[in-house]
Coordinates of C-alpha atoms in Angstrom, one line a residue:
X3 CA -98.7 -28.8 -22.8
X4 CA -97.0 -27.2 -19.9
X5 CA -94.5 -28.7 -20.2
X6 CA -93.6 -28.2 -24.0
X7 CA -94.0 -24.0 -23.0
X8 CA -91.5 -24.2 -20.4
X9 CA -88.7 -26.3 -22.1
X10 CA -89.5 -23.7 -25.3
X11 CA -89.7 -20.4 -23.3
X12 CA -85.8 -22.7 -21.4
X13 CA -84.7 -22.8 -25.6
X14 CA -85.5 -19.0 -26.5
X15 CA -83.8 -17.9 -23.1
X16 CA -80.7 -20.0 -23.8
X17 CA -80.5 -18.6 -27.4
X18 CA -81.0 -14.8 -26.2
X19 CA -78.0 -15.1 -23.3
X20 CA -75.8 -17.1 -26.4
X21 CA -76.3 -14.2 -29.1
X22 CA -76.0 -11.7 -26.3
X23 CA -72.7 -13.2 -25.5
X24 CA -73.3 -14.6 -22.2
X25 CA -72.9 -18.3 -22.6
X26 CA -69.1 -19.6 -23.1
X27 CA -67.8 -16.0 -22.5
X28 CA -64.2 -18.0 -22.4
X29 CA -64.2 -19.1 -26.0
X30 CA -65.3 -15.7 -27.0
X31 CA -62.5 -13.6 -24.8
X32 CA -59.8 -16.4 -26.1
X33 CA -60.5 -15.9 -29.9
X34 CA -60.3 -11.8 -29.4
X35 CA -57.0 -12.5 -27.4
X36 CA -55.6 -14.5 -30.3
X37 CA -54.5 -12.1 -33.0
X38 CA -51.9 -13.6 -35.4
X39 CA -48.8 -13.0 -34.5
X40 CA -46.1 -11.1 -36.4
X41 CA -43.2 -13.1 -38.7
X42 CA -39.8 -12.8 -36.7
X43 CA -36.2 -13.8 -38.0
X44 CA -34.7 -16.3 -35.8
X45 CA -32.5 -14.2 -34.5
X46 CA -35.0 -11.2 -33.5
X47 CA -37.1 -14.1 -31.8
X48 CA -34.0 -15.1 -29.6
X49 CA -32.9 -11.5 -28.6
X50 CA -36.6 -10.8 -27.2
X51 CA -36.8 -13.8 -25.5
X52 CA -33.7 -12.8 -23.9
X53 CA -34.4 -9.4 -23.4
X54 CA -38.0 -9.8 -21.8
X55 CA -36.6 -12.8 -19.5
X56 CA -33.5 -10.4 -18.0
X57 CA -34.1 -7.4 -19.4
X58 CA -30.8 -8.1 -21.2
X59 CA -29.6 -6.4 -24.6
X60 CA -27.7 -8.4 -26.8
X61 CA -24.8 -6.0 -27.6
X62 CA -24.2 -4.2 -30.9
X63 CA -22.6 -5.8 -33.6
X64 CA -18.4 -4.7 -33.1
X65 CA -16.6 -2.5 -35.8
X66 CA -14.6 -4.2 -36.8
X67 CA -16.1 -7.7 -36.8
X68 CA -13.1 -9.5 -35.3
X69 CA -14.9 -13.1 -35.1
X70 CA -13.9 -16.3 -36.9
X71 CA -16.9 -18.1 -38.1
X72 CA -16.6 -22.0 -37.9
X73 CA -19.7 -24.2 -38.0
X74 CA -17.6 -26.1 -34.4
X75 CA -17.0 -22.9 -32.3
X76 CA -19.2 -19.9 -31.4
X77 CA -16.5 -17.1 -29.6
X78 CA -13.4 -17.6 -31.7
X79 CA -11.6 -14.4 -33.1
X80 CA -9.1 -12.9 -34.1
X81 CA -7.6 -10.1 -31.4
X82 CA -5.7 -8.2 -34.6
X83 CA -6.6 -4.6 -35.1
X84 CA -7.6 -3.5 -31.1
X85 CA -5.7 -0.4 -30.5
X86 CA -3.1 0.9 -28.2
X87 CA -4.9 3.3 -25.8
X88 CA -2.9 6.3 -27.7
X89 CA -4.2 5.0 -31.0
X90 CA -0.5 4.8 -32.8
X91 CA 0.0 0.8 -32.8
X92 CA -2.6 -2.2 -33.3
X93 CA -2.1 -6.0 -32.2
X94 CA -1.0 -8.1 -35.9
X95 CA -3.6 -9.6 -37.9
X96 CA -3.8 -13.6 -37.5
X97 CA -1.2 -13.6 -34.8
X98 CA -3.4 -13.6 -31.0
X99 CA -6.5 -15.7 -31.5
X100 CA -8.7 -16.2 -28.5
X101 CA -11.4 -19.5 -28.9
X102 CA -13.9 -22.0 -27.0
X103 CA -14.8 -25.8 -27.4
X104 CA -11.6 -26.8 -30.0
X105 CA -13.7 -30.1 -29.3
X106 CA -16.2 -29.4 -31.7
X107 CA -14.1 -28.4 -34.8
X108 CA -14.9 -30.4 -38.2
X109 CA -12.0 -30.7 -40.7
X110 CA -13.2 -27.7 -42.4
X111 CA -12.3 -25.7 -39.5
X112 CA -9.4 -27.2 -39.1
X113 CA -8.1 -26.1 -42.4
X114 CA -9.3 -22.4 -41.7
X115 CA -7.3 -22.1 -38.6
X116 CA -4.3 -23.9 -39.6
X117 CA -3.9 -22.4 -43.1
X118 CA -5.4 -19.3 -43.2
X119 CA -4.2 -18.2 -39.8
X120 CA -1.4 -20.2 -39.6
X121 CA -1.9 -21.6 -36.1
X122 CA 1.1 -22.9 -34.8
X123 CA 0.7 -23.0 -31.0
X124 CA -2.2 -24.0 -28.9
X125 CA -2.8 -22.8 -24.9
X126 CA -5.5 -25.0 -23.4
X127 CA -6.8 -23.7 -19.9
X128 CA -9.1 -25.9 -19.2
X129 CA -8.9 -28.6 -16.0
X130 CA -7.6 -32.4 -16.9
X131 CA -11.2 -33.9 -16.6
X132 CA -12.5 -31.8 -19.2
X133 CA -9.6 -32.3 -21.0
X134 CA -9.9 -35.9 -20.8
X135 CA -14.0 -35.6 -21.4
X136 CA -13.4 -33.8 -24.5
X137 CA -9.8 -33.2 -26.3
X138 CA -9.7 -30.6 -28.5
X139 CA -9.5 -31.5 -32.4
X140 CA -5.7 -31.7 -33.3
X141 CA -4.5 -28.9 -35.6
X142 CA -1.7 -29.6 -37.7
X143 CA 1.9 -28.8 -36.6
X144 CA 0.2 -26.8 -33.5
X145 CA 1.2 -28.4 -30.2
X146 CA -1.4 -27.8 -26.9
X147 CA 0.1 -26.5 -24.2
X148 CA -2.2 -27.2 -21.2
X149 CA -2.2 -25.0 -18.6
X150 CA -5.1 -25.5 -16.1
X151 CA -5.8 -22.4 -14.9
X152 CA -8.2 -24.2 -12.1
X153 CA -5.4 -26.5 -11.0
X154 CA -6.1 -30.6 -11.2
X155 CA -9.7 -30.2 -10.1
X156 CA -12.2 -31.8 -12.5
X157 CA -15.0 -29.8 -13.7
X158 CA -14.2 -26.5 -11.4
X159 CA -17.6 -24.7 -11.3
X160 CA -18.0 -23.6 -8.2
X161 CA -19.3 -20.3 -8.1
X162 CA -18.7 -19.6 -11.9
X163 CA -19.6 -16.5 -12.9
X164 CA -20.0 -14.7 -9.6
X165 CA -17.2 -11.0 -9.5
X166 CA -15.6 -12.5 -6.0
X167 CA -14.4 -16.1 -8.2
X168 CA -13.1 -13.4 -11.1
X169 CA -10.4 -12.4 -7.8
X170 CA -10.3 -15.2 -5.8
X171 CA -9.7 -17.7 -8.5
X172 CA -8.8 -15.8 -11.8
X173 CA -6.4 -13.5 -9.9
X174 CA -5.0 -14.4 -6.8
X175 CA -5.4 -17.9 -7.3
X176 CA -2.0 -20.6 -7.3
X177 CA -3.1 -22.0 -10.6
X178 CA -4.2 -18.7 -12.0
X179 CA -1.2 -17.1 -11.4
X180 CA 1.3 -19.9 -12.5
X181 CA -1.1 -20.6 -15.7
X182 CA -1.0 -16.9 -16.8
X183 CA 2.5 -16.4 -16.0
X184 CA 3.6 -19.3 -18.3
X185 CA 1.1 -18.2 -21.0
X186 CA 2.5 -14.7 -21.5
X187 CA 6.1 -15.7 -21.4
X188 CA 5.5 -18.2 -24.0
X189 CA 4.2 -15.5 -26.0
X190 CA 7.5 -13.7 -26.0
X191 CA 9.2 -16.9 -28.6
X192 CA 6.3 -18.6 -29.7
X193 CA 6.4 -18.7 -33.8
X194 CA 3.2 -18.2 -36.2
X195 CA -0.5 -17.5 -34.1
X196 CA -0.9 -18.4 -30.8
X197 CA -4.4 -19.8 -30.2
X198 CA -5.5 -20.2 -26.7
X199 CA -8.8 -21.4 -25.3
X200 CA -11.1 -23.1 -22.4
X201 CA -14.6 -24.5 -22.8
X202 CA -16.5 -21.4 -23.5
X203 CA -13.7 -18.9 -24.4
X204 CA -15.5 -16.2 -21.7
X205 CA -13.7 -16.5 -18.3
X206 CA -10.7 -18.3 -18.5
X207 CA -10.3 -16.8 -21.9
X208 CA -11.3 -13.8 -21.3
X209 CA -9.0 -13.1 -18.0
X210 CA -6.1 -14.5 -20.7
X211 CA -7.0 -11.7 -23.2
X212 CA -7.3 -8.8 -20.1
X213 CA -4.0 -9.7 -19.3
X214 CA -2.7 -9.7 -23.1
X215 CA -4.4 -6.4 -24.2
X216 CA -2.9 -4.7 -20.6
X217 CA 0.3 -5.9 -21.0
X218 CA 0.4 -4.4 -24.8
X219 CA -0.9 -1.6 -23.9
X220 CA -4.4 -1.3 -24.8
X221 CA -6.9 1.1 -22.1
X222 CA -9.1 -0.3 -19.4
X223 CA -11.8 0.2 -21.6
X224 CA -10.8 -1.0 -24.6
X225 CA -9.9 -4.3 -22.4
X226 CA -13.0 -4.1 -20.6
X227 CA -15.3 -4.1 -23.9
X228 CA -13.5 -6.8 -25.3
X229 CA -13.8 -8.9 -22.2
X230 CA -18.0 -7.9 -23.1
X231 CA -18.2 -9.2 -26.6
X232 CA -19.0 -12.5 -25.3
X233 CA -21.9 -11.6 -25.1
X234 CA -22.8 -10.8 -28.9
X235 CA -21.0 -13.9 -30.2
X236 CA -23.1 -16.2 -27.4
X237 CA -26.4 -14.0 -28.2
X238 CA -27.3 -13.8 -24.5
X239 CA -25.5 -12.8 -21.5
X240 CA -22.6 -14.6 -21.0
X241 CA -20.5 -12.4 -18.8
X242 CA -21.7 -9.5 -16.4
X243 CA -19.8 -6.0 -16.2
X244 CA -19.9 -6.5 -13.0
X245 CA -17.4 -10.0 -13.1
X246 CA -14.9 -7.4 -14.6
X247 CA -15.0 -4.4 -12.0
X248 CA -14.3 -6.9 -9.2
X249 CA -11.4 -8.0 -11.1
X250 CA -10.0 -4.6 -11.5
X251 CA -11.4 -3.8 -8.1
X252 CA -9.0 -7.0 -6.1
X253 CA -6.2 -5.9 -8.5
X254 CA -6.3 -2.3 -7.3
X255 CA -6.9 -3.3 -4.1
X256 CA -3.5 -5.2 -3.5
X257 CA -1.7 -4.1 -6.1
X258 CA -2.9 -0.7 -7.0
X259 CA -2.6 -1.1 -10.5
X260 CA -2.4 -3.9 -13.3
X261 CA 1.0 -2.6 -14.1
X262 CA 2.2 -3.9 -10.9
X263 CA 0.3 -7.2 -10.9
X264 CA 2.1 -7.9 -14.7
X265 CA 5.2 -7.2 -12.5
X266 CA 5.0 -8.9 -9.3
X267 CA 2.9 -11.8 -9.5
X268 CA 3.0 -13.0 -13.6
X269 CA 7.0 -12.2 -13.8
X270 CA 6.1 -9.8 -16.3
X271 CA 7.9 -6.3 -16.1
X272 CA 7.6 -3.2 -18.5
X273 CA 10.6 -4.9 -20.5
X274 CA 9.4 -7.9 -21.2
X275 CA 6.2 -5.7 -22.2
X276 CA 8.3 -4.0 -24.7
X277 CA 9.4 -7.4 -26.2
X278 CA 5.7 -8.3 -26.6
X279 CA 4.8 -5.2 -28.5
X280 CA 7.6 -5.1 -30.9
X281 CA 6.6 -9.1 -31.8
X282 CA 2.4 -8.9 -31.9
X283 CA 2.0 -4.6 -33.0
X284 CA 2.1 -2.6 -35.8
X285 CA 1.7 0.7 -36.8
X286 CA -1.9 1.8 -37.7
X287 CA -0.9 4.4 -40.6
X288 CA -1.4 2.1 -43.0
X289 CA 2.0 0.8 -43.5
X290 CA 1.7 -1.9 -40.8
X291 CA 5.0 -0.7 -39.5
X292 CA 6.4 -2.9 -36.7
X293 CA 6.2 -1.4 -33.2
X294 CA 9.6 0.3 -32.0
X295 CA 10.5 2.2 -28.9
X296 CA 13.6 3.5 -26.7
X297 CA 13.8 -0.6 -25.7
X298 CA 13.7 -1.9 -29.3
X299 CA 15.7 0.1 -31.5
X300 CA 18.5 -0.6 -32.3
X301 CA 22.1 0.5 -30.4
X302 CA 24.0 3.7 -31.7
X303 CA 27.4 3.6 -33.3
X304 CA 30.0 3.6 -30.2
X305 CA 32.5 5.3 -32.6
X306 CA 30.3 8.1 -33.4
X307 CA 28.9 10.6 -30.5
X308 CA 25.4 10.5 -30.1
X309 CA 24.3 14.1 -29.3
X310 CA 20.3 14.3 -28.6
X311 CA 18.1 16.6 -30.3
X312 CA 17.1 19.3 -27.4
X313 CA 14.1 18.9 -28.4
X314 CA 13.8 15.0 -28.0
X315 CA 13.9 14.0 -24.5
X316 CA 15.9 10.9 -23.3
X317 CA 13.8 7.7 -22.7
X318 CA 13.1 7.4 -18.9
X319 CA 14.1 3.9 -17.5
X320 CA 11.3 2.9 -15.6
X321 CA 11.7 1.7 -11.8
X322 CA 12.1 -1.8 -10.9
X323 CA 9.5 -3.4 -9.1
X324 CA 10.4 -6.0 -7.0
X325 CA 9.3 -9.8 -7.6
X326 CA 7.7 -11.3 -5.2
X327 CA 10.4 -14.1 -4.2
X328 CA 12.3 -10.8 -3.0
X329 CA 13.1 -10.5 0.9
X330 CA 10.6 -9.1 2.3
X331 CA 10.3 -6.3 5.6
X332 CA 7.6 -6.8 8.5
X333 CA 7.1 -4.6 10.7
X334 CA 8.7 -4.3 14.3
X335 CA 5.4 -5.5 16.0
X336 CA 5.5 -8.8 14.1
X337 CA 2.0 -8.8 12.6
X338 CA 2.6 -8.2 9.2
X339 CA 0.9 -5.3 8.5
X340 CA 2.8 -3.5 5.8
X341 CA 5.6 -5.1 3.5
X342 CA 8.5 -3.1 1.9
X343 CA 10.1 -5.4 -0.6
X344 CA 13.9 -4.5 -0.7
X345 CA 16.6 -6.3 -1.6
X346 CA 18.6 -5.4 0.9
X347 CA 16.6 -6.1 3.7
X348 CA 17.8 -8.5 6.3
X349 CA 15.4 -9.9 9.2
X350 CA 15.6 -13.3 11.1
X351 CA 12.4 -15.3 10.7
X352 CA 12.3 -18.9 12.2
X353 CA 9.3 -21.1 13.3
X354 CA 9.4 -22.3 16.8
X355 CA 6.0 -24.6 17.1
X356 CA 4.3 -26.1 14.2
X357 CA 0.7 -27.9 15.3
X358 CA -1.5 -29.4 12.7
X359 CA -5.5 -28.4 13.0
X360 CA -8.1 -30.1 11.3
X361 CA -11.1 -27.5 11.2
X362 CA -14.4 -27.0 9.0
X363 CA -15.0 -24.1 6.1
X364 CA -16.3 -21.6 9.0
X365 CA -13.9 -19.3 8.4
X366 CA -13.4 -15.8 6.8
X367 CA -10.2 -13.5 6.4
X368 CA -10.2 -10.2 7.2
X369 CA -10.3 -8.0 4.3
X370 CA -7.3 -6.1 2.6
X371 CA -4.9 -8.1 5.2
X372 CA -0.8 -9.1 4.0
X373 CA -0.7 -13.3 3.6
X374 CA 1.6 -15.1 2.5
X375 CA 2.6 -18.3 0.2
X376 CA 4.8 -19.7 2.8
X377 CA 5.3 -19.6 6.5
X378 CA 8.8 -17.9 6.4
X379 CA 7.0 -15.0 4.8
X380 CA 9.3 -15.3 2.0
X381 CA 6.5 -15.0 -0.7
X382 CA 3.9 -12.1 -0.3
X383 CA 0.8 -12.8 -1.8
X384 CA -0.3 -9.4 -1.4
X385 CA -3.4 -8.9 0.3
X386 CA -6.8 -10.6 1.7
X387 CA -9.5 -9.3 -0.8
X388 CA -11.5 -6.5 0.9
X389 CA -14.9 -8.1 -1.3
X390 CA -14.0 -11.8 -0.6
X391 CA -16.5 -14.2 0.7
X392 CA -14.7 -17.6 0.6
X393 CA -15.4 -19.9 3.6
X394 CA -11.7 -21.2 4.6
X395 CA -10.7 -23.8 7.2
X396 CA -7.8 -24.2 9.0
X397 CA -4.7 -26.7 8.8
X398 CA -1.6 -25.8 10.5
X399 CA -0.8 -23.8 13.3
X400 CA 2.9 -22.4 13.2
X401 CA 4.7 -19.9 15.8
X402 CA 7.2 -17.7 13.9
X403 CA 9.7 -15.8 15.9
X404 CA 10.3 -12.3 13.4
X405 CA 13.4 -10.2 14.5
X406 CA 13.0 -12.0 18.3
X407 CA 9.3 -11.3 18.5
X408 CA 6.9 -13.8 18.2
X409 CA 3.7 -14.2 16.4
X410 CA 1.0 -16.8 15.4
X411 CA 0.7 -17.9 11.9
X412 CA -2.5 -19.9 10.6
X413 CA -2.4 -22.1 7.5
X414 CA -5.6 -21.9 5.7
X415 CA -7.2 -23.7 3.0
X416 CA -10.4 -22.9 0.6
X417 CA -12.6 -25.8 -0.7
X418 CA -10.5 -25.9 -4.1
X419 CA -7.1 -26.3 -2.1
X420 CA -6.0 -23.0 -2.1
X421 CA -3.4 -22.1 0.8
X422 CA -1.9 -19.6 2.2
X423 CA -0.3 -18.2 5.3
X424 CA -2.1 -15.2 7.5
X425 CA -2.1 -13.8 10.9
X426 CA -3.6 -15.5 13.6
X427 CA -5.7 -12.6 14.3
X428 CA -6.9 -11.7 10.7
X429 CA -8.8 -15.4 10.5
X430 CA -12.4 -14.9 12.1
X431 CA -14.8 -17.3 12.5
X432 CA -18.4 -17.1 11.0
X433 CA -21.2 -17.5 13.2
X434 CA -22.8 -20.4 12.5

């Protein structure tokens, strides 16, 4: 009889610590934590996932809306209707069209591009391996011009993304520079829109369209947000401000402005500028007017004396800036340290020794420090980013004799084959 009290005073005590909430205090604390959760669009979901994870904010939506929806691409538009920076002239409608994965394009697509933006020339900048791994979808009577902005290297993703590959690679690189250079000139005759592109349409892409908007004329930060709108089209960061500043940051750093990179390295001067605007702007008045200036209008009468207004000032000619491929001056100690392009310049440079060296990527350049293309100092470069963190290694050893004074020359070499030619002294090596 015991025995039946205890295991019914056990049952009573068990029931008391259960109502009192006691017993399986998990299960109770889940339900209470378990409300039901809101309804969310889609889209809201994805920007708070995205926003919680990096505590990024999916841009605003761009006024005006230049994108150009297809079910086979994500950050196609149409670069008509950005602004000059002093607000007078606009790029054309349907004539500058900036894309990613060309790939993925149904027939649909297809049609959009080729007859309602009459596409009639396609740039592709992406490397031959990811040409070959996925070729774009052909539009009609639009030729691809490829111009591998990373050189022949396959898949080139080393270090995507990071602000010191925006100026080693995107800038200063070989490829880069030979790419854009061909890309801009070919904008000068090219007939209907251009459409030009790389696998996502952010980097590669996006340098092409800095470059574009500069040369026409367009502020830093009109450039700069359209270099940002990546973002919103990819609905998550894509690009960093911070890729952009160490662009601008190399470029003023050797060349003090983008008017002078345009100029020296991408064979692109103020005139040929001129020749851009008056083929891809228009007046924003309303009347679509196209863009005219003291370079595009047309010659006066020789028989008739052409008396300006005193009022009107005469258009200034702007300076030349010299090309790179120009004769170059180095100083009297032979190290290189300042170069005055002129054209009249003469100076006696001639190797002496050449040695081969076969070294490791444990080397760094000095920053802001002249280098050169070749080892006759021919071609300038400009100069060693002050930001850059590329490993190097070294292949050739030359002694140059400059004006009768002699000086060592290293040639070194990045892990995607870049080369150039710098001072002996200017190459340190990293502590390992």
């Amino acid at each position: 009889m015991s025995n039946s009290v205890t295991a019914r005073s056990i049952k009573l005590l068990c029931l008391s610590l259960l109502l009192a909430g006691v017993i399986a205090p998990t299960a109770s604390a889940a339900t209470q934590a378990a409300p039901t959760a809101p309804t969310t669009t889609k889209a809201n979901s994805a920007k708070t996932s995205s926003a919680s994870s990096s505590s990024y904010v999916v841009p605003a939506k761009p006024n005006p809306d230049h994108r150009i929806v297809l079910s086979g691409t994500k950050n196609t538009r149409d670069m008509g209707g950005i602004k000059t920076a002093d607000g007078k002239w606009q790029i054309r409608p349907k004539t500058l069209i900036r894309s990613d994965r060309l790939y993925r394009l149904d027939d649909h697509d297809v049609t959009v591009l080729s007859h309602d933006y009459n596409v009639k020339n396609v740039v592709d900048f992406r490397t031959p391996g990811q040409v070959a791994g996925s070729p774009d979808a052909a539009i009609p009577g639009a030729p691809i011009t490829y111009l591998s902005i990373f050189g022949p290297q396959a898949a080139a993703n080393h270090g995507l993304g990071d602000g010191d590959f925006y100026g080693s690679r995107l800038e200063l690189g070989y490829y880069a520079i030979t790419g854009y250079r061909q890309f801009l000139n070919s904008l000068l005759t090219n007939k209907g829109a251009t459409l030009f592109h790389c696998v996502t349409g952010k980097d590669r892409t996006g340098i092409a369209a800095v470059l574009i908007l500069s040369a026409l004329g367009m502020d830093k930060q009109t450039t700069v947000n359209d270099f940002m709108l990546s973002n919103y089209y990819y609905d998550r960061e894509a690009v960093k401000q911070s890729w952009i500043d160490e662009y601008y940051q190399v470029i003023s750093q050797n060349y003090t402005n983008i008017s002078n990179y345009l100029t020296r390295e991408l064979n692109f001067p103020v005139a040929k500028r001129e020749q851009l605007k008056a083929r891809y702007l228009v007046s924003t008045d309303g009347k679509n007017t196209p863009y005219s200036s003291a370079y595009t209008t047309a010659k006066p009468n020789p028989s008739v004396p052409a008396t300006p207004a005193p009022s009107t000032p005469k258009p200034t000619t702007p300076a030349p800036v010299t090309k790179p491929s120009t004769a170059t001056t180095v100083t009297a100690t032979g190290q290189g340290d300042t170069i005055k392009p002129t054209k009249k310049a003469k100076k006696s440079v001639k190797i002496t020794t050449t040695k081969k060296r076969h070294t490791k990527y444990v080397y760094r350049l000095k920053g802001h420090k002249v280098w050169f293309k070749d080892a006759h100092l021919k071609h300038s470069k400009g100069k060693t980013s002050k930001s850059a963190k590329t490993k190097w290694r070294i292949t050739k050893q030359e002694t140059v004799k400059i004006n009768g004074k002699k000086a060592t020359y290293l040639k070194v070499q990045d892990n995607h084959h870049h080369t150039a030619w710098i001072l002996k002294k200017y190459v340190v090596k990293i502590k390992q």
